[in-house]
């Protein structure tokens, strides 16, 4: 089987890695370098802590295991894989009660959670007086572009190829099944299947392949401080982050996320707003995020910001990724719409796509266990988008 993966971000690289490891012929098509889109604008989150029990959490648990396996196969340094754990903190007793209820549902679904009475025991530089939180030992982090590049290099070692260009449309046979992908320069890449892993542009790529899916952009900012000695031990975020992730509001939403990196810089997020593909800088968002971070870690008031970057999270209307074969065009498989969770969910997505291609489970991914992510959930009878 020949497979063309459209997109060389973290999800496309993971799809290529697993498909090539399974012995399939793989060509990765992207108009730019590896990880140049949304992958390069993220923090590298591998989170279980922010996901309600359901289809996304199940994919996250699979992915968490596969990240460890990738670290063993490729070397954790090639990914900058760090099992630092997550700490979710509440700012009020009411918020703490809601957080404990949320954690109890996750515990019942198999996630490791630990109630924290004194936040300062885990984060000595945090603000005094915080009522408590929940520690998630399984949360982790990678350096996103390094991880995407490492996965793609491993795919190439398994025989995958890369092709620079832009997908212009599908080539189909008389039965309507995919036989290739036409690029913008007129070349045709032979294919028995095409994986739409185009991130924020997944909606447009789906349309060009004759299988449109509604993928919407949600802009987010991340702030980066000057390098410091180790000051923050975990990925620390406020409890309202979970609600903001699930929200469909169009306006600006911010919730504090703070973590250190191996380079010594501290990353501060996270903002979410629906502004289309507007890439302009918004100083008010930067100021809001900085103020929230300083309330959580007061020492940050004396620390310099060295830059702020922004990008687009690709999301579906129901805030779940769309993963699996599209019934309208045989041979098209979607792997997009992960919003801000694409880094963490990439290995599970790659394994699940490969399982769909093979028609059998692959590395713990069983299509029968992830039907809630299939694209047909958006289609009315007859294949018409709802």
Short mmCIF file of C-alpha atoms in Angstrom, two decimals:
data_model
loop_
_atom_site.label_atom_id
_atom_site.label_comp_id
_atom_site.label_asym_id
_atom_site.label_seq_id
_atom_site.Cartn_x
_atom_site.Cartn_y
_atom_site.Cartn_z
CA UNK A 1 0.00 0.00 0.00
CA UNK A 2 1.23 3.49 -0.91
CA UNK A 3 0.20 6.25 1.48
CA UNK A 4 0.61 10.00 1.07
CA UNK A 5 0.59 11.93 4.34
CA UNK A 6 -0.29 15.59 3.79
CA UNK A 7 1.39 17.59 6.53
CA UNK A 8 4.83 17.40 8.16
CA UNK A 9 3.83 18.69 11.56
CA UNK A 10 3.86 16.52 14.67
CA UNK A 11 0.68 14.64 13.70
CA UNK A 12 1.79 14.01 10.12
CA UNK A 13 5.23 12.91 11.32
CA UNK A 14 3.64 10.48 13.78
CA UNK A 15 1.37 9.08 11.07
CA UNK A 16 4.36 8.62 8.76
CA UNK A 17 6.41 7.01 11.55
CA UNK A 18 3.80 4.41 12.44
CA UNK A 19 2.73 3.68 8.85
CA UNK A 20 6.33 3.22 7.70
CA UNK A 21 7.13 1.07 10.74
CA UNK A 22 4.18 -1.14 9.74
CA UNK A 23 5.80 -1.68 6.34
CA UNK A 24 3.61 0.63 4.26
CA UNK A 25 5.03 2.83 1.52
CA UNK A 26 4.89 6.41 2.78
CA UNK A 27 5.40 9.82 1.16
CA UNK A 28 5.09 12.93 3.33
CA UNK A 29 3.94 16.02 1.44
CA UNK A 30 4.28 19.53 2.87
CA UNK A 31 4.79 22.96 1.37
CA UNK A 32 7.26 23.92 4.11
CA UNK A 33 9.83 22.41 6.46
CA UNK A 34 9.01 19.92 9.17
CA UNK A 35 7.01 21.34 12.06
CA UNK A 36 6.80 24.85 10.59
CA UNK A 37 3.09 25.39 11.28
CA UNK A 38 1.15 24.95 14.51
CA UNK A 39 3.75 22.48 15.81
CA UNK A 40 6.33 25.26 16.08
CA UNK A 41 3.93 27.51 18.03
CA UNK A 42 3.09 25.18 20.91
CA UNK A 43 4.50 24.36 24.32
CA UNK A 44 4.89 20.62 23.84
CA UNK A 45 2.10 19.56 26.19
CA UNK A 46 1.44 15.87 26.80
CA UNK A 47 -1.56 16.13 29.10
CA UNK A 48 -4.06 13.80 30.67
CA UNK A 49 -4.97 16.38 33.30
CA UNK A 50 -7.17 18.60 31.12
CA UNK A 51 -9.36 15.93 29.50
CA UNK A 52 -12.80 14.79 30.55
CA UNK A 53 -13.40 11.02 30.40
CA UNK A 54 -14.39 10.09 26.88
CA UNK A 55 -12.89 9.65 23.41
CA UNK A 56 -10.13 12.27 23.76
CA UNK A 57 -8.94 10.99 27.12
CA UNK A 58 -8.78 7.43 25.79
CA UNK A 59 -6.64 8.63 22.87
CA UNK A 60 -4.49 10.64 25.30
CA UNK A 61 -3.85 7.58 27.48
CA UNK A 62 -2.82 5.56 24.42
CA UNK A 63 -0.60 8.42 23.26
CA UNK A 64 1.04 8.75 26.67
CA UNK A 65 2.17 5.13 26.49
CA UNK A 66 3.34 5.58 22.90
CA UNK A 67 5.38 8.68 23.83
CA UNK A 68 7.30 6.54 26.30
CA UNK A 69 7.77 3.90 23.62
CA UNK A 70 9.00 6.53 21.16
CA UNK A 71 11.44 7.75 23.79
CA UNK A 72 12.79 4.21 24.15
CA UNK A 73 13.06 3.70 20.39
CA UNK A 74 14.42 7.10 19.39
CA UNK A 75 16.09 8.25 22.60
CA UNK A 76 14.41 10.67 25.00
CA UNK A 77 16.99 13.36 24.24
CA UNK A 78 15.95 13.45 20.57
CA UNK A 79 12.47 14.43 21.73
CA UNK A 80 13.40 16.32 24.90
CA UNK A 81 10.82 14.07 26.52
CA UNK A 82 10.44 15.01 30.16
CA UNK A 83 7.98 13.31 32.53
CA UNK A 84 7.71 16.37 34.76
CA UNK A 85 4.11 15.86 35.85
CA UNK A 86 1.34 18.44 35.95
CA UNK A 87 -0.04 20.48 38.83
CA UNK A 88 -3.50 22.01 38.52
CA UNK A 89 -4.17 24.67 41.16
CA UNK A 90 -7.37 26.27 42.35
CA UNK A 91 -7.64 29.92 43.38
CA UNK A 92 -10.78 29.56 45.53
CA UNK A 93 -12.28 26.83 47.75
CA UNK A 94 -15.21 26.55 45.32
CA UNK A 95 -12.84 25.99 42.40
CA UNK A 96 -10.97 23.39 44.44
CA UNK A 97 -14.18 21.45 45.04
CA UNK A 98 -14.95 21.42 41.32
CA UNK A 99 -11.37 20.38 40.56
CA UNK A 100 -11.57 17.46 43.00
CA UNK A 101 -14.83 16.31 41.39
CA UNK A 102 -13.24 16.50 37.94
CA UNK A 103 -10.19 14.55 39.16
CA UNK A 104 -12.43 11.87 40.67
CA UNK A 105 -14.03 11.27 37.26
CA UNK A 106 -10.58 11.00 35.69
CA UNK A 107 -9.40 8.60 38.39
CA UNK A 108 -12.37 6.37 37.61
CA UNK A 109 -11.25 6.42 33.95
CA UNK A 110 -7.72 5.24 34.81
CA UNK A 111 -5.78 8.50 35.23
CA UNK A 112 -3.38 8.81 38.18
CA UNK A 113 -4.33 11.79 40.35
CA UNK A 114 -3.06 12.99 43.73
CA UNK A 115 -4.81 15.64 45.82
CA UNK A 116 -2.45 18.42 46.96
CA UNK A 117 -3.24 20.29 50.16
CA UNK A 118 -0.17 22.55 50.22
CA UNK A 119 0.80 23.74 46.72
CA UNK A 120 4.08 25.09 48.08
CA UNK A 121 5.25 21.58 48.89
CA UNK A 122 5.43 20.82 45.16
CA UNK A 123 6.14 24.36 43.91
CA UNK A 124 8.06 26.33 46.57
CA UNK A 125 7.98 29.56 44.55
CA UNK A 126 4.20 29.58 44.06
CA UNK A 127 2.02 32.26 45.61
CA UNK A 128 1.10 31.74 49.27
CA UNK A 129 -2.48 31.05 50.27
CA UNK A 130 -3.57 28.88 47.35
CA UNK A 131 -6.27 26.53 48.66
CA UNK A 132 -4.90 23.41 46.96
CA UNK A 133 -4.73 21.49 43.74
CA UNK A 134 -4.31 18.12 42.04
CA UNK A 135 -1.04 16.56 40.92
CA UNK A 136 -1.01 14.51 37.71
CA UNK A 137 2.20 12.42 37.64
CA UNK A 138 1.65 11.23 34.06
CA UNK A 139 1.69 14.68 32.43
CA UNK A 140 4.82 15.29 30.39
CA UNK A 141 6.44 17.54 27.82
CA UNK A 142 8.44 17.34 24.60
CA UNK A 143 10.11 19.94 22.42
CA UNK A 144 7.58 19.89 19.56
CA UNK A 145 9.75 20.61 16.52
CA UNK A 146 12.54 18.32 17.71
CA UNK A 147 10.00 15.57 18.32
CA UNK A 148 8.40 16.00 14.88
CA UNK A 149 11.80 15.94 13.22
CA UNK A 150 12.86 12.84 15.17
CA UNK A 151 9.68 10.97 14.23
CA UNK A 152 10.06 11.94 10.57
CA UNK A 153 13.74 10.88 10.51
CA UNK A 154 12.72 7.54 11.98
CA UNK A 155 10.02 7.20 9.31
CA UNK A 156 12.63 7.84 6.62
CA UNK A 157 14.84 5.15 8.14
CA UNK A 158 11.85 2.81 7.69
CA UNK A 159 11.68 3.80 4.02
CA UNK A 160 9.42 6.86 3.99
CA UNK A 161 10.04 9.67 1.49
CA UNK A 162 9.45 13.41 1.71
CA UNK A 163 8.15 15.69 -1.03
CA UNK A 164 8.00 19.47 -0.92
CA UNK A 165 4.82 20.89 -2.40
CA UNK A 166 1.19 21.67 -1.78
CA UNK A 167 -1.72 19.27 -2.20
CA UNK A 168 -3.93 20.60 -4.97
CA UNK A 169 -6.44 17.78 -5.29
CA UNK A 170 -7.15 14.08 -5.37
CA UNK A 171 -6.76 11.75 -8.32
CA UNK A 172 -9.45 9.07 -8.29
CA UNK A 173 -10.27 6.00 -10.34
CA UNK A 174 -13.54 5.10 -12.02
CA UNK A 175 -14.88 3.76 -8.72
CA UNK A 176 -14.14 7.04 -6.95
CA UNK A 177 -11.29 5.59 -4.90
CA UNK A 178 -8.11 7.57 -4.39
CA UNK A 179 -5.28 6.69 -6.78
CA UNK A 180 -3.01 9.66 -6.16
CA UNK A 181 -2.54 13.24 -5.03
CA UNK A 182 -1.96 16.06 -7.48
CA UNK A 183 0.40 18.75 -6.20
CA UNK A 184 0.22 22.45 -7.01
CA UNK A 185 3.10 22.10 -9.48
CA UNK A 186 1.23 19.44 -11.45
CA UNK A 187 3.04 16.36 -10.18
CA UNK A 188 1.00 13.30 -9.22
CA UNK A 189 2.05 11.22 -6.24
CA UNK A 190 0.60 7.69 -6.54
CA UNK A 191 -1.42 6.70 -3.49
CA UNK A 192 -3.81 4.03 -2.33
CA UNK A 193 -4.66 6.26 0.64
CA UNK A 194 -4.17 9.89 1.61
CA UNK A 195 -3.90 11.04 5.23
CA UNK A 196 -5.11 14.58 5.85
CA UNK A 197 -2.76 15.69 8.65
CA UNK A 198 -2.64 19.33 7.57
CA UNK A 199 -3.38 20.86 10.96
CA UNK A 200 -5.05 24.25 10.75
CA UNK A 201 -5.32 23.80 6.98
CA UNK A 202 -7.00 20.40 7.35
CA UNK A 203 -10.34 21.86 6.31
CA UNK A 204 -8.94 23.23 3.06
CA UNK A 205 -6.98 20.05 2.31
CA UNK A 206 -10.10 17.98 2.96
CA UNK A 207 -12.03 20.16 0.52
CA UNK A 208 -9.38 19.70 -2.16
CA UNK A 209 -9.55 15.95 -1.65
CA UNK A 210 -13.34 16.02 -2.03
CA UNK A 211 -13.93 15.29 1.65
CA UNK A 212 -14.38 18.61 3.46
CA UNK A 213 -14.28 18.73 7.26
CA UNK A 214 -14.91 21.78 9.42
CA UNK A 215 -11.56 22.70 10.93
CA UNK A 216 -11.50 26.17 12.51
CA UNK A 217 -8.54 28.26 13.70
CA UNK A 218 -8.25 29.50 17.28
CA UNK A 219 -5.39 31.93 17.90
CA UNK A 220 -3.18 31.54 20.95
CA UNK A 221 -0.18 33.35 22.44
CA UNK A 222 2.78 31.97 24.40
CA UNK A 223 5.26 34.17 26.29
CA UNK A 224 8.91 33.26 26.82
CA UNK A 225 11.09 34.63 29.64
CA UNK A 226 14.82 35.10 29.89
CA UNK A 227 16.75 31.97 30.94
CA UNK A 228 16.69 31.35 34.70
CA UNK A 229 17.91 28.75 37.20
CA UNK A 230 15.32 25.99 37.75
CA UNK A 231 12.38 27.66 39.52
CA UNK A 232 9.29 25.72 38.41
CA UNK A 233 9.22 21.96 38.75
CA UNK A 234 5.99 20.95 37.00
CA UNK A 235 3.65 22.09 34.29
CA UNK A 236 1.46 24.33 36.46
CA UNK A 237 -1.88 25.71 35.40
CA UNK A 238 -5.03 27.15 36.89
CA UNK A 239 -8.17 25.05 37.17
CA UNK A 240 -10.15 27.27 34.78
CA UNK A 241 -7.90 26.13 31.91
CA UNK A 242 -10.04 23.00 31.49
CA UNK A 243 -13.21 25.04 31.00
CA UNK A 244 -11.50 27.34 28.50
CA UNK A 245 -10.31 24.39 26.41
CA UNK A 246 -13.88 23.09 26.08
CA UNK A 247 -15.48 26.48 25.47
CA UNK A 248 -16.86 27.52 22.08
CA UNK A 249 -17.00 31.23 22.92
CA UNK A 250 -15.67 33.50 20.21
CA UNK A 251 -14.16 36.08 22.56
CA UNK A 252 -10.77 36.10 24.22
CA UNK A 253 -10.22 33.55 26.99
CA UNK A 254 -7.07 33.32 29.07
CA UNK A 255 -6.02 30.88 31.78
CA UNK A 256 -2.63 30.66 33.42
CA UNK A 257 -0.20 27.94 32.29
CA UNK A 258 3.41 28.18 33.46
CA UNK A 259 6.33 25.78 33.03
CA UNK A 260 10.09 25.72 32.74
CA UNK A 261 12.17 24.33 29.89
CA UNK A 262 15.54 22.62 29.78
CA UNK A 263 17.02 25.79 28.32
CA UNK A 264 16.01 27.70 31.47
CA UNK A 265 13.32 29.82 29.87
CA UNK A 266 9.81 29.81 31.30
CA UNK A 267 6.81 29.43 28.99
CA UNK A 268 3.61 31.28 29.87
CA UNK A 269 0.22 30.69 28.26
CA UNK A 270 -2.51 30.23 27.38
CA UNK A 271 -4.91 32.37 25.38
CA UNK A 272 -7.67 31.32 23.00
CA UNK A 273 -9.66 33.52 20.63
CA UNK A 274 -11.53 33.03 17.39
CA UNK A 275 -10.21 35.71 15.03
CA UNK A 276 -9.91 33.71 11.83
CA UNK A 277 -6.35 33.65 10.51
CA UNK A 278 -5.45 37.06 11.90
CA UNK A 279 -1.77 36.85 12.95
CA UNK A 280 -1.47 40.35 14.40
CA UNK A 281 0.13 40.95 17.79
CA UNK A 282 -2.25 41.86 20.63
CA UNK A 283 -0.34 43.56 23.50
CA UNK A 284 -3.40 43.33 25.75
CA UNK A 285 -3.30 39.53 25.60
CA UNK A 286 0.40 39.54 26.46
CA UNK A 287 -0.24 41.82 29.44
CA UNK A 288 -3.11 39.65 30.68
CA UNK A 289 -1.11 36.43 30.48
CA UNK A 290 1.86 38.03 32.22
CA UNK A 291 -0.32 39.34 35.04
CA UNK A 292 -1.94 35.94 35.59
CA UNK A 293 1.45 34.24 35.70
CA UNK A 294 2.76 36.76 38.24
CA UNK A 295 -0.21 36.09 40.50
CA UNK A 296 0.59 32.39 40.46
CA UNK A 297 4.38 32.84 40.74
CA UNK A 298 5.17 36.27 42.25
CA UNK A 299 8.91 36.03 41.48
CA UNK A 300 8.05 36.49 37.79
CA UNK A 301 7.40 40.20 38.44
CA UNK A 302 11.16 40.73 38.35
CA UNK A 303 11.79 38.58 35.26
CA UNK A 304 12.16 39.85 31.67
CA UNK A 305 10.10 38.57 28.77
CA UNK A 306 12.28 38.03 25.71
CA UNK A 307 9.59 37.20 23.16
CA UNK A 308 5.98 36.27 22.53
CA UNK A 309 4.83 34.00 19.74
CA UNK A 310 1.43 33.07 18.42
CA UNK A 311 -0.19 30.47 16.25
CA UNK A 312 -3.48 28.76 15.46
CA UNK A 313 -5.01 25.74 17.13
CA UNK A 314 -7.07 23.71 14.63
CA UNK A 315 -10.34 22.61 16.20
CA UNK A 316 -13.57 20.88 15.25
CA UNK A 317 -16.95 22.22 16.43
CA UNK A 318 -17.26 19.50 19.09
CA UNK A 319 -13.65 20.01 20.28
CA UNK A 320 -12.65 16.45 19.39
CA UNK A 321 -10.14 15.56 16.66
CA UNK A 322 -11.41 13.87 13.52
CA UNK A 323 -9.50 10.64 12.93
CA UNK A 324 -10.41 7.91 10.50
CA UNK A 325 -11.59 7.13 6.95
CA UNK A 326 -13.98 9.50 5.22
CA UNK A 327 -16.96 7.58 3.78
CA UNK A 328 -17.39 10.07 0.91
CA UNK A 329 -14.02 9.41 -0.78
CA UNK A 330 -12.60 5.91 -0.33
CA UNK A 331 -8.93 6.20 0.56
CA UNK A 332 -9.09 9.54 2.40
CA UNK A 333 -8.26 9.33 6.10
CA UNK A 334 -8.45 12.40 8.32
CA UNK A 335 -6.04 13.10 11.18
CA UNK A 336 -6.69 16.70 12.17
CA UNK A 337 -8.69 19.02 14.42
CA UNK A 338 -6.70 18.34 17.61
CA UNK A 339 -6.89 21.97 18.78
CA UNK A 340 -4.21 22.55 21.45
CA UNK A 341 -3.69 18.84 22.15
CA UNK A 342 -2.02 17.81 18.89
CA UNK A 343 1.43 17.35 20.40
CA UNK A 344 0.21 15.07 23.14
CA UNK A 345 -2.20 13.12 20.93
CA UNK A 346 0.12 12.68 17.94
CA UNK A 347 1.48 9.16 18.64
CA UNK A 348 -1.97 7.74 19.33
CA UNK A 349 -3.29 9.44 16.21
CA UNK A 350 -0.48 7.97 14.11
CA UNK A 351 -1.07 4.49 15.48
CA UNK A 352 -4.83 4.78 15.01
CA UNK A 353 -4.46 5.97 11.40
CA UNK A 354 -2.10 3.06 10.74
CA UNK A 355 -4.60 0.64 12.25
CA UNK A 356 -7.26 2.00 9.87
CA UNK A 357 -4.86 1.55 6.95
CA UNK A 358 -3.99 -2.00 7.96
CA UNK A 359 -7.53 -2.98 8.87
CA UNK A 360 -6.36 -4.34 12.22
CA UNK A 361 -5.08 -3.02 15.58
CA UNK A 362 -1.58 -1.51 15.64
CA UNK A 363 0.55 -0.85 18.72
CA UNK A 364 -2.42 -0.76 21.04
CA UNK A 365 -4.64 1.30 18.72
CA UNK A 366 -7.88 -0.46 17.82
CA UNK A 367 -10.28 1.43 15.51
CA UNK A 368 -13.22 -0.29 17.19
CA UNK A 369 -12.29 1.44 20.47
CA UNK A 370 -12.17 4.97 19.00
CA UNK A 371 -15.35 5.27 16.94
CA UNK A 372 -16.21 8.57 18.64
CA UNK A 373 -13.47 10.27 16.60
CA UNK A 374 -14.64 9.14 13.14
CA UNK A 375 -15.51 11.84 10.58
CA UNK A 376 -18.96 10.40 9.92
CA UNK A 377 -20.16 11.97 13.18
CA UNK A 378 -20.41 15.23 11.21
CA UNK A 379 -22.31 13.71 8.28
CA UNK A 380 -26.03 13.25 7.81
CA UNK A 381 -27.32 10.15 5.98
CA UNK A 382 -26.05 10.25 2.43
CA UNK A 383 -22.71 11.78 3.37
CA UNK A 384 -23.92 15.37 3.53
CA UNK A 385 -22.27 17.59 6.21
CA UNK A 386 -24.71 18.37 9.05
#
